[in-house]
């Protein structure tokens, strides 16, 4: 009996014990971030079960769980936290950001991958970080924070855009990277607002970019726009800033007294008498003829003011617009349910130009609308089966700009060379029919090639503007019939359309600048590219093994512009821009008053059919392998050479996961070795180069010695080349990624060697061909270098700080050019008429190096002039004298000629540097970014020396030779001879090293004060300065001199570059 009772007691004890262990408890809590702010949408999972919940808008949650279980808190961008329950009924969780986490998912070609498993070389940037830099374009914001990605502003004018080069110039053709926005290929991303961008991923090595094949030789920029989030309530974000822009560094042209003195010095050096300035300012022949007395009146006014100390007109000051405004508004809304996600954005950007004075409406406006959605049409308990969605962006831009081109089309250059004796505006009551701008008198030739630059800017450009529209987007269908097997079909379109208008009124600004016929012109354009991509992907983990694979096809159609333009002279309502574009075709004075032209889009289009595949494997996330193959067939090439094949392979080894590295884990938290090899291609040429195109024109035909027969002429547009094939880029990369000291220190290092062969170039044609030369495969270049990034992030109490240093060194060398002399000649007459070739491409040299005469200083005295002799004992020049340039006779043949021209400098930097500093104390934060370039030169010439020695100078002329020992770099002045200055030589060369503080932002975060305001979850205000200061010895307005001057590869030529503005701004950012 006692035994029976004991057994019953033991059984009941075990039963109740088991019941007690399995008993669920009700748990509640709150999830906050490191600032104490609630995090909505956090997943709270009971470990080992499918049971889960999520936190609400206030970060609160509630669920029932086994009292001995474990809760797992996880959220994108934060480190996962596990909390044992241990019978507790209240469990709060504090999630810490994991922005540098190796588990972060980044975008790769046609897919995503954990950052820690990447085996190629790529850089990843968050859109919110770029938007915080308050730039008009996202690529501008990347300057200084992206190692190996060289970003140069085209110029400082609003909407000018950037030039992006990844790992050096690989071609003399189009060297821009491939831009992919939400899977759609686009020409650039300038149409996007930075606030619409969720992330930018840049693929730098060939292995990463090989899956894009023939379009990826110059790298790939993958842009993901802001997307909705599953199970997240609607979130509204508003960002605003307003700023005032000014020139941060101005040039100092000579004033009237300095100008007269310098001109007289040049005449005296040549044995001529000084100028009678009193007589010159009264010499207004045209004015006197057409307005008797006006020329004398104007001359008296100018001379009188000079006598009492008037400094003349500072044309740069007159052209500058002080406190030019810039404003930006961005409104975004995101959210989603379990089956639908959505994201919408509307932004407006308006920037005035800092040049153009108060007489032009120069500026840039952009309105952008974006809408992205996804919808689950069918699902089961394990996964979504059918999902559809779209990504849509519309952008409208308006642009009115001043001339920023070469010496013949450059308003700033005109202002720099104009003499200061002319008033900017009439100071008398002269008939306003000849306009309010000061008239340019002849001044005995002092105005040669010049006139009032304000007037030129006003009449040439103030009536001109352009409007553009971009519609970019895609629609997709994703089917996952079985878990981990997905089919996705995406159809994308990138289209653009717009128009431009210009009006040319009558004006008379001087002897050289006048127009008695008014006119108006208008052009319209439209174009579109389409992409249809189909992929089948598989992602599966088998124990410690994981395989990810994707195969796909892609069809791209490039359709060039439809262009239509028309011009009408002798308008019905002359001089009135309001009515310039009404019907002006009634009863023209002559048929020459009307001109119209157009071009069909089919002639420039092309198509590419592609097949691609990628397989990725990892074992224990320790041993990593990836292989890619893409085949592209392009209609741009002859059928015999149409297909190109682009393979790649890469591997990685996470050595810190090895047992033998366990002893280093307290210091070395993560280390991964990477190696990759791959090939990419380039097909950026005109279509149908393998056949002879027929062009139409209207000059008529010639038959022997007879007069031409009028009518439409059909001529051969090009010599066909059936042998032309792919330009190919092959790249080898070795890298290491590491995190040390509790992941506070991060290090990335890469070495690469990129070889591009079979350039697609168009050589100079021979006149005997009877048609322009076709594209050929004509050269090779090698780029090699290193990249690094080092970052440190830490916290001391309430003080948090982070610093990142990034840098890159690249060496560029041409190894082959397919002609006899191994040279591709660059543009001539760039500095001025007669200066000859400035830059060239040549075997053994970097692309676009400066080419000209070396000098050995300035002849200081007559003795040196007499001793500068050829090997035959004769002077190099019969009239050489003190103050002249001593050119180097490289081959010692007794002549200074073309054979003596050599390498002068390199416009491409040897080294690029970026610095980021982030400081935060409680609610106050201070951020700054800096960018620098070193080891590059700039060719600078603000005067057309060979055209007119009487143009104005900047204050640099005070460094001229004007007596023995006064200068050994700048020659004497001359009113007659231009021998010292008409040739391209190193007297124009300047070192252009610089370090620029791109952005400095001081802000205050009100988040901790918002708990009482349920409708506001984030609020910060800030003051910022863009382009705060530039450390440089360069004497020009800006050492960052653009690419492209009459050749896409010719860069670093400063003829009066539109400078970047310094902007002081105030802004706020709020989430609701």
XYZ file of C-alpha atoms in Angstrom, residues 153-491:
339
model
C 32.324 67.903 -62.164
C 31.810 68.794 -65.829
C 31.713 72.400 -64.642
C 29.992 74.406 -61.946
C 26.938 75.450 -63.952
C 23.575 74.179 -62.695
C 22.668 70.781 -64.094
C 26.099 70.274 -65.678
C 26.482 66.734 -64.308
C 29.595 64.705 -63.641
C 32.142 62.572 -65.432
C 32.608 59.170 -63.743
C 35.633 56.974 -64.400
C 36.149 53.633 -62.660
C 39.731 52.390 -62.354
C 41.196 54.650 -64.998
C 40.437 55.518 -68.610
C 40.072 52.282 -70.542
C 39.186 53.748 -73.924
C 39.310 56.961 -75.918
C 35.649 56.517 -76.785
C 32.797 56.487 -74.300
C 34.408 55.756 -70.912
C 31.282 56.188 -68.776
C 30.115 53.251 -66.667
C 26.898 51.383 -67.308
C 24.027 52.748 -65.219
C 21.257 50.357 -64.188
C 18.235 51.770 -62.319
C 15.904 49.095 -60.931
C 17.080 46.746 -63.663
C 16.732 49.261 -66.524
C 19.756 50.520 -68.459
C 19.895 54.347 -68.570
C 22.334 56.920 -69.929
C 22.893 58.653 -66.570
C 21.173 59.071 -63.216
C 21.157 62.876 -63.179
C 17.377 62.801 -63.656
C 16.956 61.185 -60.222
C 16.626 63.067 -56.972
C 19.096 61.744 -54.357
C 16.104 61.393 -51.996
C 14.619 58.761 -54.362
C 17.645 56.475 -54.076
C 17.753 53.630 -51.569
C 21.214 52.373 -52.472
C 23.996 52.614 -55.034
C 26.255 49.627 -55.656
C 29.295 50.107 -57.894
C 30.809 47.019 -59.550
C 34.472 47.792 -60.173
C 36.199 44.558 -61.194
C 35.478 42.455 -64.246
C 34.225 39.464 -62.254
C 31.496 41.534 -60.602
C 30.490 43.241 -63.857
C 30.954 40.357 -66.317
C 27.308 39.324 -66.075
C 26.515 42.578 -67.943
C 28.929 41.562 -70.705
C 29.400 43.950 -73.599
C 28.198 47.028 -71.704
C 30.358 46.699 -68.597
C 33.924 47.422 -69.727
C 33.917 50.711 -67.793
C 32.244 49.347 -64.655
C 28.609 49.225 -63.553
C 26.588 51.509 -61.277
C 23.515 49.744 -59.867
C 20.851 52.068 -58.457
C 17.917 50.874 -56.387
C 15.169 53.401 -55.786
C 13.286 53.575 -52.489
C 10.969 50.604 -51.992
C 8.060 49.873 -49.680
C 8.407 47.541 -46.699
C 6.258 44.529 -45.932
C 4.086 44.855 -42.844
C 5.114 48.455 -42.196
C 2.627 51.271 -41.556
C 2.717 54.286 -43.839
C 5.722 56.513 -43.245
C 5.945 60.013 -44.691
C 9.323 61.727 -44.978
C 9.953 65.343 -45.878
C 13.349 66.899 -46.584
C 13.997 70.551 -47.342
C 16.968 72.842 -47.704
C 17.580 76.362 -48.912
C 20.967 77.799 -49.751
C 22.773 80.827 -51.106
C 25.581 80.327 -53.635
C 28.611 82.478 -54.349
C 31.935 82.139 -56.117
C 34.346 80.872 -53.490
C 37.450 82.048 -55.350
C 37.505 84.790 -57.943
C 40.081 85.807 -60.492
C 41.553 89.292 -60.420
C 41.574 90.911 -63.879
C 43.585 94.084 -64.343
C 41.832 97.355 -63.656
C 41.915 100.272 -66.075
C 45.145 101.840 -64.814
C 46.939 98.481 -64.659
C 45.685 97.587 -68.108
C 46.986 100.806 -69.645
C 50.341 100.421 -67.908
C 50.788 96.806 -69.024
C 49.878 97.617 -72.627
C 52.335 100.513 -72.663
C 55.058 98.273 -71.277
C 54.565 95.831 -74.128
C 54.863 98.633 -76.669
C 57.978 100.067 -75.026
C 59.579 96.596 -75.026
C 59.108 96.602 -78.819
C 60.496 100.128 -79.266
C 57.076 101.709 -79.843
C 55.614 104.843 -78.304
C 53.032 104.497 -75.502
C 49.387 104.786 -76.437
C 47.586 108.130 -76.369
C 44.770 106.833 -74.189
C 42.848 110.097 -74.290
C 42.559 109.854 -78.058
C 41.761 106.150 -77.975
C 38.723 106.393 -75.716
C 37.298 109.102 -78.002
C 37.697 106.985 -81.153
C 34.111 105.792 -81.690
C 33.693 105.862 -85.444
C 30.498 103.820 -85.774
C 28.893 105.644 -82.873
C 29.759 109.069 -84.316
C 28.449 108.131 -87.758
C 25.112 106.751 -86.519
C 24.630 108.922 -83.438
C 26.530 112.203 -83.933
C 28.002 113.397 -80.673
C 27.399 110.161 -78.829
C 30.895 108.795 -79.356
C 32.510 111.988 -78.126
C 30.136 112.133 -75.184
C 30.950 108.549 -74.221
C 34.676 109.150 -74.579
C 34.522 112.244 -72.361
C 32.614 110.285 -69.752
C 35.147 107.418 -69.677
C 38.197 109.662 -69.732
C 36.767 111.923 -67.079
C 36.164 109.045 -64.730
C 39.650 107.667 -65.356
C 41.127 111.035 -64.405
C 39.462 110.928 -61.002
C 40.490 107.341 -60.198
C 37.842 105.159 -61.805
C 39.255 101.619 -61.912
C 37.330 100.618 -65.002
C 34.866 97.767 -65.402
C 35.518 94.498 -63.598
C 33.721 92.201 -66.006
C 33.917 89.194 -63.688
C 32.097 91.119 -60.965
C 29.513 92.304 -63.483
C 28.930 88.753 -64.668
C 28.667 87.264 -61.187
C 25.325 86.733 -59.508
C 25.636 87.287 -55.767
C 23.742 85.013 -53.360
C 22.248 82.866 -56.112
C 19.544 80.704 -54.472
C 19.201 76.926 -54.498
C 16.223 75.104 -52.987
C 15.189 71.475 -52.685
C 11.947 69.810 -51.537
C 11.521 66.031 -51.243
C 8.400 64.198 -50.082
C 8.371 60.407 -49.798
C 5.822 57.897 -48.526
C 6.524 54.201 -47.938
C 4.657 51.327 -46.345
C 3.053 47.992 -46.946
C 0.848 45.175 -45.763
C 1.587 41.474 -45.829
C 0.821 41.299 -49.564
C 1.313 44.826 -50.924
C 4.199 47.274 -50.607
C 4.338 50.789 -51.965
C 6.692 53.742 -52.182
C 5.993 57.128 -53.744
C 8.118 60.237 -54.003
C 7.829 63.784 -55.277
C 10.808 66.152 -55.373
C 11.611 69.586 -56.714
C 15.063 71.097 -57.188
C 15.741 74.684 -58.331
C 19.234 76.131 -58.697
C 20.244 79.521 -60.069
C 23.624 80.006 -61.707
C 26.381 82.032 -60.048
C 27.378 83.445 -63.437
C 25.078 85.440 -65.664
C 24.698 88.456 -63.456
C 21.246 89.914 -63.025
C 20.559 90.099 -66.752
C 20.037 86.396 -67.479
C 17.763 83.768 -66.058
C 20.463 81.085 -66.046
C 19.577 78.104 -63.919
C 18.336 74.538 -63.680
C 15.021 73.120 -62.447
C 14.068 69.491 -61.952
C 10.743 67.957 -60.947
C 10.761 64.224 -60.227
C 7.878 61.872 -59.451
C 8.369 58.223 -58.496
C 6.032 55.329 -57.728
C 7.051 51.739 -56.874
C 4.711 48.912 -55.874
C 4.679 45.144 -55.400
C 1.670 42.874 -54.968
C 1.496 39.189 -53.993
C -1.202 37.540 -56.069
C -0.801 34.031 -54.737
C 1.048 32.453 -51.826
C 1.103 29.515 -49.459
C 2.308 29.046 -45.916
C 5.940 28.806 -46.987
C 6.470 31.418 -49.674
C 4.969 33.815 -52.192
C 4.085 32.058 -55.439
C 3.128 34.917 -57.778
C 4.269 38.513 -57.300
C 3.886 41.455 -59.662
C 5.147 45.004 -59.423
C 6.431 48.091 -61.128
C 9.010 50.854 -60.670
C 8.228 54.150 -62.369
C 10.061 57.495 -62.411
C 9.197 60.654 -64.328
C 11.520 63.636 -64.455
C 11.077 67.064 -66.027
C 14.039 69.423 -66.351
C 14.384 73.006 -67.524
C 17.770 74.471 -68.246
C 18.963 77.894 -69.292
C 22.725 78.306 -69.287
C 25.484 80.589 -70.405
C 28.215 79.470 -72.817
C 30.846 77.257 -71.163
C 32.688 75.794 -74.153
C 35.936 76.610 -75.914
C 37.537 80.038 -76.433
C 34.959 80.870 -79.101
C 31.899 79.931 -77.038
C 32.714 80.810 -73.462
C 31.163 83.778 -71.686
C 33.564 83.661 -68.746
C 36.529 83.623 -71.118
C 35.066 86.671 -72.888
C 34.866 88.510 -69.573
C 38.449 87.651 -68.659
C 39.919 89.025 -71.882
C 37.758 92.143 -72.305
C 39.546 95.435 -71.663
C 38.291 97.336 -68.588
C 38.029 100.754 -70.317
C 34.564 100.096 -71.659
C 31.560 100.764 -69.417
C 29.212 97.849 -68.888
C 26.114 99.990 -69.478
C 25.349 103.354 -71.045
C 25.993 106.216 -68.716
C 24.344 108.756 -70.991
C 20.968 109.241 -72.636
C 22.005 107.784 -75.983
C 19.168 106.319 -78.076
C 18.203 103.029 -76.408
C 17.567 101.458 -79.826
C 21.232 100.457 -79.722
C 20.531 98.751 -76.392
C 21.409 99.560 -72.829
C 24.798 97.868 -72.904
C 27.941 99.889 -73.365
C 29.047 99.972 -76.992
C 32.517 98.656 -77.883
C 34.600 101.366 -79.596
C 37.418 100.470 -81.962
C 40.141 101.811 -79.641
C 42.761 101.465 -82.327
C 42.434 97.678 -82.357
C 42.362 97.220 -78.604
C 39.004 95.492 -78.915
C 40.184 92.970 -81.497
C 37.999 89.890 -81.100
C 36.171 91.486 -78.182
C 32.967 93.228 -77.328
C 30.866 93.856 -74.263
C 30.722 90.320 -72.778
C 27.513 91.032 -70.861
C 25.785 92.005 -74.076
C 27.086 88.938 -75.891
C 25.885 86.719 -73.062
C 22.495 88.410 -73.020
C 21.747 88.318 -76.736
C 23.229 84.909 -77.433
C 21.866 83.001 -74.469
C 19.179 84.830 -72.524
C 16.528 83.863 -75.067
C 17.668 80.234 -75.176
C 16.360 77.396 -73.051
C 15.812 73.671 -73.099
C 13.152 71.426 -71.606
C 13.639 67.711 -71.145
C 11.561 64.799 -69.915
C 12.566 61.309 -68.825
C 10.246 58.381 -68.239
C 12.059 55.374 -66.846
C 10.570 52.273 -65.341
C 9.753 48.619 -65.499
C 7.030 46.099 -64.794
C 7.844 42.631 -63.515
C 6.308 39.244 -62.872
C 7.909 36.852 -60.379
C 6.789 33.241 -60.054
C 8.119 30.874 -57.398
C 6.387 27.555 -58.144
C 8.598 25.731 -55.643
C 10.442 27.103 -52.653
C 13.819 28.593 -53.693
C 13.125 28.335 -57.454
C 12.123 31.686 -58.984
C 11.298 32.842 -62.472
C 11.298 36.590 -63.052
C 10.405 38.556 -66.182
C 11.115 42.291 -66.309
C 10.257 44.676 -69.134
